[in-house]
N, CA and C of each residue as an Amber inpcrd file, in Angstrom:
protein
   507
-113.5800000 183.2680000-195.9750000-113.2250000 184.4810000-196.8390000
-112.1710000 184.7030000-196.7640000-112.1170000 185.4640000-197.9830000
-109.8590000 185.3830000-197.6990000-108.7650000 187.3600000-198.2040000
-109.0220000 187.5120000-197.9130000-108.1350000 188.6560000-198.1240000
-106.6980000 188.4870000-198.6050000-107.4220000 189.2460000-200.2270000
-105.9730000 188.9790000-201.3980000-105.5010000 190.4190000-201.3550000
-104.4240000 190.3980000-202.0850000-103.9440000 191.1030000-203.2200000
-103.0380000 190.8620000-204.0350000-103.9560000 191.5280000-204.7950000
-103.1990000 191.6230000-206.2950000-103.8200000 189.9860000-206.6780000
-105.0170000 189.6760000-206.2170000-105.5420000 188.8030000-207.1150000
-104.7120000 187.1660000-206.1790000-104.0260000 187.9450000-205.0790000
-103.1070000 186.3140000-204.6630000-103.1070000 186.1040000-202.8520000
-103.2080000 184.9730000-202.6690000-103.8600000 185.3950000-200.8370000
-102.1120000 184.6920000-200.6690000-101.1700000 185.2970000-199.9760000
-101.0860000 185.4940000-198.6550000-100.4380000 185.4870000-197.6290000
 -99.5860000 184.3570000-196.5200000 -98.9550000 184.4820000-195.7790000
 -99.5310000 185.1300000-194.9390000 -99.6430000 186.4320000-194.6120000
 -99.8060000 187.3510000-194.1580000-101.8700000 188.1690000-194.1730000
-101.8930000 187.2430000-195.8030000-103.5290000 187.8850000-196.1900000
-104.4070000 187.2600000-194.6750000-105.6580000 187.9220000-194.2310000
-106.3620000 187.1400000-192.7730000-107.6180000 186.3220000-194.0030000
-107.7660000 185.0970000-193.3420000-108.7730000 184.2150000-193.8050000
-109.3220000 183.9880000-192.4010000-111.2230000 183.3350000-192.6400000
-112.1880000 183.4270000-192.3460000-112.8820000 182.4100000-192.4460000
-112.8690000 181.1320000-191.4160000-113.5350000 179.9020000-192.4100000
-114.6900000 179.3390000-191.6560000-115.8680000 179.6680000-191.7140000
-116.5100000 178.0190000-191.2580000-116.9770000 177.0670000-191.8490000
-116.6600000 174.9330000-191.6080000-117.2330000 174.7250000-192.8140000
-118.1800000 173.9430000-191.5370000-119.1180000 173.0160000-192.9690000
-119.0740000 172.0470000-191.7270000-120.4160000 170.7270000-192.7400000
-119.3580000 169.4470000-192.4890000-120.4400000 169.0120000-194.0120000
-120.2920000 167.3150000-193.6860000-121.6780000 167.3670000-193.7420000
-121.5880000 165.6150000-193.7360000-121.7670000 164.7940000-194.6490000
-122.1020000 163.6340000-194.8600000-121.5750000 162.9120000-195.4480000
-121.3830000 163.2910000-196.9530000-120.3980000 164.1840000-197.5560000
-119.7360000 164.0420000-198.4150000-119.1990000 163.3390000-199.3600000
-119.5030000 163.0360000-200.3820000-118.7580000 161.6720000-201.3230000
-116.9370000 161.9850000-201.5160000-116.5740000 161.1280000-201.3060000
-115.3230000 161.6780000-201.3050000-114.4470000 161.4710000-202.4730000
-115.3160000 161.2280000-203.2890000-115.0340000 160.3790000-204.9820000
-114.3210000 161.7290000-206.4680000-115.2570000 162.4530000-206.2340000
-114.9890000 163.9000000-205.7810000-114.1410000 165.0800000-205.8700000
-114.0540000 164.9470000-205.1990000-112.9720000 165.3020000-204.1320000
-111.4120000 165.2340000-203.8190000-111.1110000 163.7740000-204.1080000
-109.8020000 163.0580000-205.3160000-109.7770000 163.7630000-206.2260000
-111.5880000 163.6780000-207.2120000-111.4330000 164.2880000-208.7240000
-110.6870000 165.5970000-208.6780000-110.7400000 166.3210000-208.3430000
-111.0530000 167.5450000-208.2430000-109.1530000 167.6420000-207.4010000
-108.5640000 167.4790000-206.2670000-107.3910000 167.4400000-206.4230000
-106.2500000 166.5870000-207.2510000-107.0160000 165.6080000-208.3820000
-105.9930000 165.2600000-208.5250000-105.4160000 163.3020000-208.6610000
-106.0810000 163.2020000-207.1190000-105.4070000 162.3190000-206.2720000
-105.9340000 161.0430000-207.3100000-105.0590000 160.6280000-207.8130000
-104.9870000 158.8410000-208.8810000-105.2380000 157.5510000-207.9400000
-104.9040000 157.9730000-206.1760000-105.1990000 156.9700000-205.8060000
-106.2530000 156.6690000-205.3400000-106.7530000 155.6440000-205.3310000
-108.4790000 155.4900000-205.4110000-109.1010000 154.6300000-203.6930000
-110.2030000 155.6900000-203.4520000-110.2640000 156.2540000-202.1010000
-111.7810000 156.2540000-202.8330000-112.3460000 156.1680000-202.1210000
-114.0970000 156.1340000-201.5410000-114.6220000 155.9110000-200.3550000
-115.1430000 156.2720000-199.5700000-116.5520000 156.8200000-198.9900000
-116.4700000 157.9530000-198.9050000-117.2600000 158.6050000-197.1820000
-118.1170000 159.6350000-197.4330000-116.5770000 160.5520000-195.7270000
-116.5740000 161.7410000-196.2820000-116.2890000 162.5300000-195.2470000
-116.6050000 163.9110000-194.7090000-117.0150000 164.1370000-193.6020000
-117.9800000 164.8520000-192.0530000-116.8500000 166.1780000-191.9310000
-116.6220000 166.6520000-191.6940000-116.0620000 167.8120000-191.9680000
-116.5610000 168.8720000-190.7030000-115.8220000 170.1190000-189.6330000
-116.5110000 170.5170000-188.8150000-115.1930000 171.8670000-188.9730000
-114.8110000 172.7790000-188.8270000-114.0850000 173.6180000-188.8890000
-114.6680000 174.6650000-189.3170000-113.9700000 175.6600000-187.1680000
-114.0080000 177.3780000-187.4860000-112.3380000 177.7290000-186.8230000
-111.6380000 178.5510000-187.9010000-110.6700000 179.1720000-188.4830000
-110.9140000 180.5110000-188.6240000-109.4100000 181.2290000-188.0050000
-109.9990000 182.7640000-188.4730000-107.4770000 183.0450000-188.1480000
-107.7790000 184.4570000-188.6390000-106.7200000 184.5320000-188.3580000
-105.6070000 185.5590000-189.5880000-104.8790000 184.3100000-189.7570000
-103.5640000 184.3400000-191.0330000-103.1630000 183.3790000-190.9360000
-102.5480000 182.5170000-192.0640000-101.7810000 181.5890000-192.5530000
-100.5630000 181.6580000-191.2610000 -99.7820000 182.5100000-190.7040000
 -99.0120000 182.9200000-190.7700000 -99.2000000 182.9750000-189.1670000
-101.0270000 183.0480000-188.5610000-100.8710000 183.0470000-187.7920000
-102.8400000 182.4640000-186.9510000-102.7960000 181.8090000-187.2710000
-104.0810000 180.6140000-187.5190000-104.8950000 180.1040000-185.6510000
-105.6360000 180.9650000-185.5780000-106.5790000 180.4500000-184.4330000
-107.7360000 179.9560000-185.1330000-108.1950000 178.7840000-184.1030000
-109.4380000 177.6570000-184.1510000-109.1140000 176.6030000-184.4560000
-110.0810000 175.5540000-184.1510000-110.6500000 174.2490000-184.3240000
-110.9940000 173.5300000-185.9390000-110.9170000 172.3080000-185.6420000
-111.8940000 171.1250000-185.9460000-111.5220000 170.2040000-185.8630000
-112.4990000 169.7260000-187.1880000-112.0590000 168.1220000-186.3800000
-112.5880000 167.5620000-188.2240000-112.0550000 166.8730000-188.9050000
-111.9300000 166.0320000-189.7360000-112.7150000 164.6880000-190.1530000
-113.7480000 163.7260000-190.1770000-113.0540000 162.2790000-190.1160000
-113.6990000 161.2090000-191.3290000-113.2550000 160.3850000-191.8730000
-113.9900000 159.5060000-192.2460000-114.8290000 157.8760000-192.3270000
-115.4770000 157.8780000-191.7660000-116.1160000 156.6790000-191.1940000
-115.8590000 156.0710000-192.8890000-115.4890000 154.8320000-192.7490000
-115.1170000 153.9480000-193.0890000-115.6090000 154.0390000-194.6580000
-114.6480000 154.4610000-195.0840000-113.7170000 154.8570000-195.8480000
-112.8860000 154.1240000-197.0680000-112.0920000 153.5130000-197.8600000
-111.6870000 152.8120000-198.4130000-110.5160000 153.2860000-199.4430000
-108.9400000 152.5520000-198.9590000-108.1320000 152.9850000-199.4480000
-106.9030000 152.1080000-200.5670000-107.0920000 152.2040000-201.5100000
-106.0730000 151.4230000-202.1940000-106.8740000 149.6430000-202.4940000
-108.3290000 149.7360000-201.5120000-108.8930000 148.4950000-201.7260000
-109.0760000 147.8750000-199.5760000-108.1360000 148.3180000-198.8060000
-107.9070000 149.1770000-197.4130000-109.3380000 149.8530000-196.4270000
-110.0880000 148.2780000-196.3540000-111.3760000 149.8570000-195.3670000
-110.6500000 149.7300000-195.0550000-110.4790000 151.2670000-194.4010000
-111.1670000 151.6010000-193.4190000-112.1420000 151.9090000-192.4320000
-111.6590000 151.4890000-190.6000000-112.7810000 151.9420000-190.4260000
-113.0810000 153.2230000-189.6010000-112.4870000 153.3830000-189.7470000
-112.1130000 155.3250000-189.4840000-110.6400000 156.1750000-189.3090000
-111.2510000 157.0550000-190.0660000-110.0250000 158.4600000-189.3590000
-110.2350000 159.3610000-189.5160000-109.3990000 160.2720000-189.0770000
-110.0610000 161.0770000-187.8350000-108.5220000 162.0170000-187.8000000
-109.0340000 163.7970000-187.8690000-108.0570000 164.2160000-187.9300000
-109.2900000 165.8880000-186.5250000-108.0160000 165.8150000-185.6830000
-108.6050000 167.0570000-185.1670000-107.4660000 168.3070000-183.7630000
-107.3620000 169.7660000-184.8420000-106.3800000 170.4810000-184.1330000
-106.8500000 171.4520000-183.4190000-105.9530000 172.4280000-183.5820000
-106.3800000 173.4320000-183.1010000-105.4240000 174.6700000-182.8260000
-105.1020000 175.6060000-183.6380000-105.1530000 176.7540000-183.6090000
-104.9540000 177.8710000-182.3480000-103.5500000 178.1130000-181.9130000
-103.4680000 179.5600000-180.5480000-103.2960000 180.4790000-181.3760000
-103.1400000 180.6510000-182.7070000-102.6600000 181.7400000-183.0290000
-100.4580000 181.5680000-182.9660000-100.2440000 181.0410000-182.2780000
 -98.8860000 180.4860000-182.9710000 -98.0250000 179.5880000-182.8260000
 -99.4900000 178.1880000-182.8490000 -98.5860000 177.4450000-182.3320000
-100.0110000 176.5090000-183.0760000-100.4300000 174.8270000-184.2830000
-101.5810000 174.0650000-184.5870000-100.7000000 172.5370000-184.0190000
-102.1910000 172.6120000-183.3330000-101.7140000 170.7910000-182.1450000
-102.5650000 170.1510000-183.4120000-102.2260000 169.1960000-183.5620000
-103.2360000 168.5890000-183.8430000-103.0700000 167.1180000-183.6860000
-103.7110000 165.8370000-183.7300000-103.3400000 164.1100000-183.1510000
-104.2010000 164.1070000-185.0410000-104.5470000 162.7290000-185.5260000
-104.7540000 161.9930000-185.9040000-104.9530000 160.5140000-184.9380000
-106.0230000 159.8250000-185.4970000-106.0860000 158.2880000-184.7360000
-106.7490000 157.5560000-186.6120000-105.5940000 156.2360000-187.5720000
-106.4470000 155.9950000-188.3460000-106.7650000 154.0290000-187.8570000
-107.7770000 153.8100000-188.2210000-108.1800000 152.6740000-187.1600000
-109.1570000 151.2340000-188.7410000-108.0150000 150.2300000-189.2690000
-107.8310000 149.6950000-189.7190000-108.5940000 148.1180000-189.0620000
-108.6370000 146.9940000-189.5600000-109.1660000 145.3490000-188.7260000
-108.2240000 145.0970000-188.5680000-106.8330000 145.2890000-189.5300000
-105.6390000 144.9350000-188.2780000-104.9530000 145.6970000-187.0570000
-105.9140000 146.4990000-186.5760000-105.4970000 147.8220000-186.0290000
-104.9090000 149.2250000-186.2120000-104.5810000 149.5640000-185.2710000
-104.9610000 151.5120000-185.0210000-103.2300000 152.1850000-185.4340000
-103.2970000 152.8600000-185.5860000-102.4620000 154.0930000-186.0000000
-102.9500000 155.3710000-185.2880000-102.1920000 156.3890000-184.9850000
-102.0790000 157.5100000-183.5950000-101.0010000 158.0370000-184.2480000
-100.9410000 159.5560000-184.4710000-100.3580000 160.6330000-184.2010000
 -99.9950000 161.9080000-183.3700000 -99.5400000 162.8550000-183.8590000
 -99.6080000 163.9450000-183.0050000 -98.5650000 164.8350000-183.2950000
 -99.0190000 165.6350000-183.9470000 -98.1570000 166.9240000-184.1080000
 -98.0390000 168.4090000-183.9300000 -96.9230000 169.1480000-183.8570000
 -97.7470000 170.9390000-183.7920000 -96.2370000 171.6320000-184.5930000
 -96.9810000 172.1450000-185.4870000 -96.7670000 172.9790000-186.3030000
 -96.4670000 174.6610000-185.3800000 -95.5740000 175.0420000-185.5950000
 -95.4100000 176.3670000-185.8650000 -95.4140000 177.3940000-186.5330000
 -95.8140000 178.4090000-187.5170000 -96.2920000 178.6300000-188.4220000
 -94.9230000 180.0050000-189.1950000 -95.1220000 180.9990000-187.8190000
 -94.3610000 181.5200000-188.6360000 -92.5310000 180.4790000-189.2510000
 -91.9710000 180.0620000-188.0730000 -91.7650000 179.3670000-188.3040000
 -91.4980000 178.6370000-189.0980000 -91.8140000 177.8630000-189.8870000
 -92.8070000 176.6640000-190.7290000 -91.3720000 174.9410000-189.8970000
 -92.0720000 175.2350000-188.7810000 -91.5830000 174.4610000-187.9580000
 -92.6280000 173.5760000-187.4230000 -91.1170000 171.7220000-187.6490000
 -92.4220000 170.7910000-186.8980000 -92.3600000 170.3880000-185.7680000
 -93.2610000 169.4550000-184.9940000 -92.1520000 168.7780000-183.7100000
 -93.6360000 167.3700000-183.2880000 -93.0810000 165.8080000-184.3930000
 -94.2420000 165.2810000-184.6020000 -94.4480000 164.1050000-184.3820000
 -95.3160000 162.9990000-183.9130000 -94.1650000 162.0050000-183.0950000
 -95.9610000 160.9980000-183.6810000 -95.9230000 159.6700000-184.4760000
 -96.4610000 158.9980000-184.8590000 -96.4560000 157.3910000-185.0700000
 -97.6690000 155.9440000-184.7760000 -96.8490000 155.5420000-184.1090000
 -98.2930000 154.0780000-184.4490000 -97.7520000 152.4600000-184.2680000
 -98.7880000 151.8630000-185.0140000 -97.9130000 150.3230000-184.5020000
 -98.6680000 149.9810000-183.3740000 -98.5500000 148.4730000-182.5300000
 -99.2350000 147.5300000-182.7880000 -99.1010000 146.4740000-182.9700000
 -99.7730000 145.3240000-183.1590000-100.4730000 145.3750000-184.3600000
 -99.9430000 145.6870000-185.7480000-100.7270000 145.9240000-186.2360000
-100.7990000 144.0440000-186.4410000-101.7540000 143.5840000-187.4210000
-102.2050000 141.8880000-187.2700000-101.4290000 141.9870000-188.9320000
-100.6360000 141.6580000-189.3650000-100.4540000 140.9780000-190.4010000
-101.3290000 140.5060000-191.7940000-101.8770000 139.6970000-190.9560000
-102.3740000 138.4840000-191.6150000-104.0450000 139.2150000-191.8410000
-104.1190000 140.1910000-191.2740000-105.8940000 140.7500000-191.1290000
-105.6150000 142.3430000-192.5650000-104.9080000 142.8360000-192.5370000
-103.7750000 143.5370000-193.8240000-105.1400000 143.1240000-195.3060000
-105.6360000 143.7180000-195.4200000-106.9960000 143.3560000-197.5500000
-106.3130000 143.1160000-198.2180000-104.6020000 144.0510000-197.9210000
-104.3800000 144.9160000-199.3570000-103.3650000 142.9280000-199.8930000
-102.8940000 142.9860000-198.5570000-102.0180000 140.9920000-198.6570000
-103.0140000 139.5250000-199.2470000-104.4200000 139.9880000-197.7820000
-105.0560000 139.1320000-199.1570000-105.4450000 138.8630000-199.9640000
-105.9100000 140.2820000-200.6980000-106.0900000 139.8130000-202.0160000
-105.7900000 139.4900000-202.7800000-103.8980000 139.5200000-202.4910000
-102.9790000 139.4010000-203.2800000-102.4950000 137.5150000-203.0230000
-103.3730000 136.8610000-202.2770000-103.1580000 136.3440000-201.4280000
-101.4800000 135.4660000-200.8160000-101.2720000 136.6760000-200.2510000
 -99.8770000 136.2850000-199.3750000-100.2500000 135.9700000-197.7780000
 -99.3890000 135.1460000-198.9090000-100.0550000 134.2870000-197.0080000
 -99.2620000 135.1140000-195.7980000 -99.3180000 135.7370000-195.0570000
 -97.9890000 136.7180000-194.1980000 -98.2310000 136.4390000-193.3440000
 -98.7800000 136.4880000-191.8080000 -98.1820000 136.5700000-190.6110000
 -97.1970000 136.7600000-189.3350000 -97.6470000 137.9250000-188.3950000
 -97.4380000 138.1850000-187.7620000 -97.6040000 139.7990000-187.0670000
 -96.7090000 140.2700000-186.3140000 -97.7360000 141.8560000-186.0370000
 -96.2110000 142.7860000-186.5410000 -97.0030000 143.8110000-186.7460000
 -95.7140000 144.6260000-186.6520000 -95.6010000 146.3880000-186.6060000
 -94.9680000 147.0070000-186.1190000 -94.6100000 147.8550000-185.5710000
 -93.8610000 149.1000000-186.2900000 -94.2230000 149.9520000-185.8930000
 -93.8310000 151.2850000-186.2570000 -93.6900000 152.7160000-185.6350000
 -93.1010000 153.0700000-185.4180000 -92.5510000 155.0130000-184.5810000
 -91.6360000 156.1520000-185.3350000 -92.5410000 156.8410000-185.8990000
 -92.1680000 157.1750000-186.4840000 -92.1630000 158.9380000-185.6830000
 -91.0140000 160.1090000-186.1370000 -90.7690000 161.0930000-185.0090000
 -90.1640000 161.9830000-185.8480000 -90.5570000 163.3560000-185.9610000
 -89.5060000 164.4020000-186.5280000 -89.6810000 165.4240000-185.1430000
 -88.3800000 166.3420000-186.1770000 -88.8680000 168.2300000-185.4720000
 -87.5300000 168.4550000-186.6060000 -87.8100000 169.6290000-186.6220000
 -87.2030000 169.8880000-187.6460000 -88.9730000 171.6160000-188.5470000
 -88.3850000 171.7700000-189.4350000 -88.4550000 172.4390000-190.3900000
 -88.2000000 172.0890000-191.6910000 -90.4910000 172.7750000-192.8630000
 -90.2660000 172.0370000-193.5920000 -89.1480000 172.3610000-194.5980000
 -87.9690000 173.8920000-194.5620000 -86.7400000 173.7760000-195.3600000
 -86.0110000 173.0010000-195.1870000 -85.6220000 172.4090000-194.0320000
 -84.8460000 172.3960000-192.6810000 -85.3100000 169.8240000-192.7230000
 -86.5400000 169.3120000-193.4140000 -87.1680000 168.4240000-192.5880000
 -86.2350000 167.8290000-191.2400000 -86.9330000 166.9150000-190.6520000
 -85.1710000 166.2480000-189.6600000 -85.7180000 164.8100000-189.4460000
 -86.4350000 163.5590000-189.7950000 -86.9760000 162.7400000-188.3260000
 -85.6620000 160.7890000-189.0730000 -86.2120000 160.6840000-188.0550000
 -86.2280000 159.4190000-187.5030000 -87.2440000 157.9660000-187.5260000
 -87.5750000 157.4000000-188.2660000 -88.6320000 155.2890000-188.4590000
 -88.1090000 154.2610000-188.2300000 -88.6940000 153.8010000-186.5930000
 -87.7110000 152.2660000-187.1440000 -89.1100000 150.9530000-186.7790000
 -88.8410000 149.6350000-187.7380000 -90.2690000 149.9960000-188.2430000
 -89.4780000 147.8700000-187.3990000 -89.9840000 147.7050000-187.2260000
 -89.8580000 146.1170000-186.0740000 -91.1480000 145.2960000-186.0660000
 -90.6230000 143.8810000-187.0920000 -91.7880000 142.2390000-186.9210000
 -90.9170000 141.7000000-186.4700000 -91.7840000 141.4510000-185.3430000
 -91.3730000 140.4870000-183.8870000 -91.3100000 139.2120000-184.5810000
 -92.6780000 139.4630000-184.6580000 -92.9670000 137.6490000-185.1210000
 -93.1870000 137.9730000-187.3010000 -92.1000000 136.7990000-187.7160000
 -92.7660000 136.8250000-188.7080000 -93.8740000 135.3710000-189.5680000
 -94.6670000 135.2040000-191.0460000 -94.2710000 133.2860000-190.8430000
 -94.6340000 133.7470000-192.3270000 -94.5150000 133.5390000-192.8370000
 -94.6070000 133.9720000-194.3280000 -94.0460000 132.3040000-195.0930000
 -95.6440000 132.4310000-195.9550000 -95.2700000 130.3860000-196.7440000
 -96.1100000 131.3700000-198.2010000
């Protein structure tokens, strides 16, 4: 449900969401969203939220078990979030055969501000399917850390990428 003003949803418009989705195919969703990246699999979601865009209250979880993105098998991808009215906290986990990536973000809707961090450590390059499909003989580990704090109009962030051991044949 959404309150509309002249058939338009505004940031101050009230909304109410109670969504439960089980075993929904990703392909038609990606097509409807005009996403051209090949993504297959299923999505499960459970979202209960209300309030306004500026004051969201609720919680939810979205899971993608055994998905595939551009030929890379994803063991699991999940996002969990909770809105308190003033802030929205979210965390994510993505697991592939090469390793895991995690992230946490806090979003402040009224200020359109954010504070977040994401990292992937000890990603085994030899196990990345996209590299293997191209017969790239790369071994070693990759570490990535990114963080940011700012607003949507003035984004700020840093990222570091290290590959402590790299073997290319």
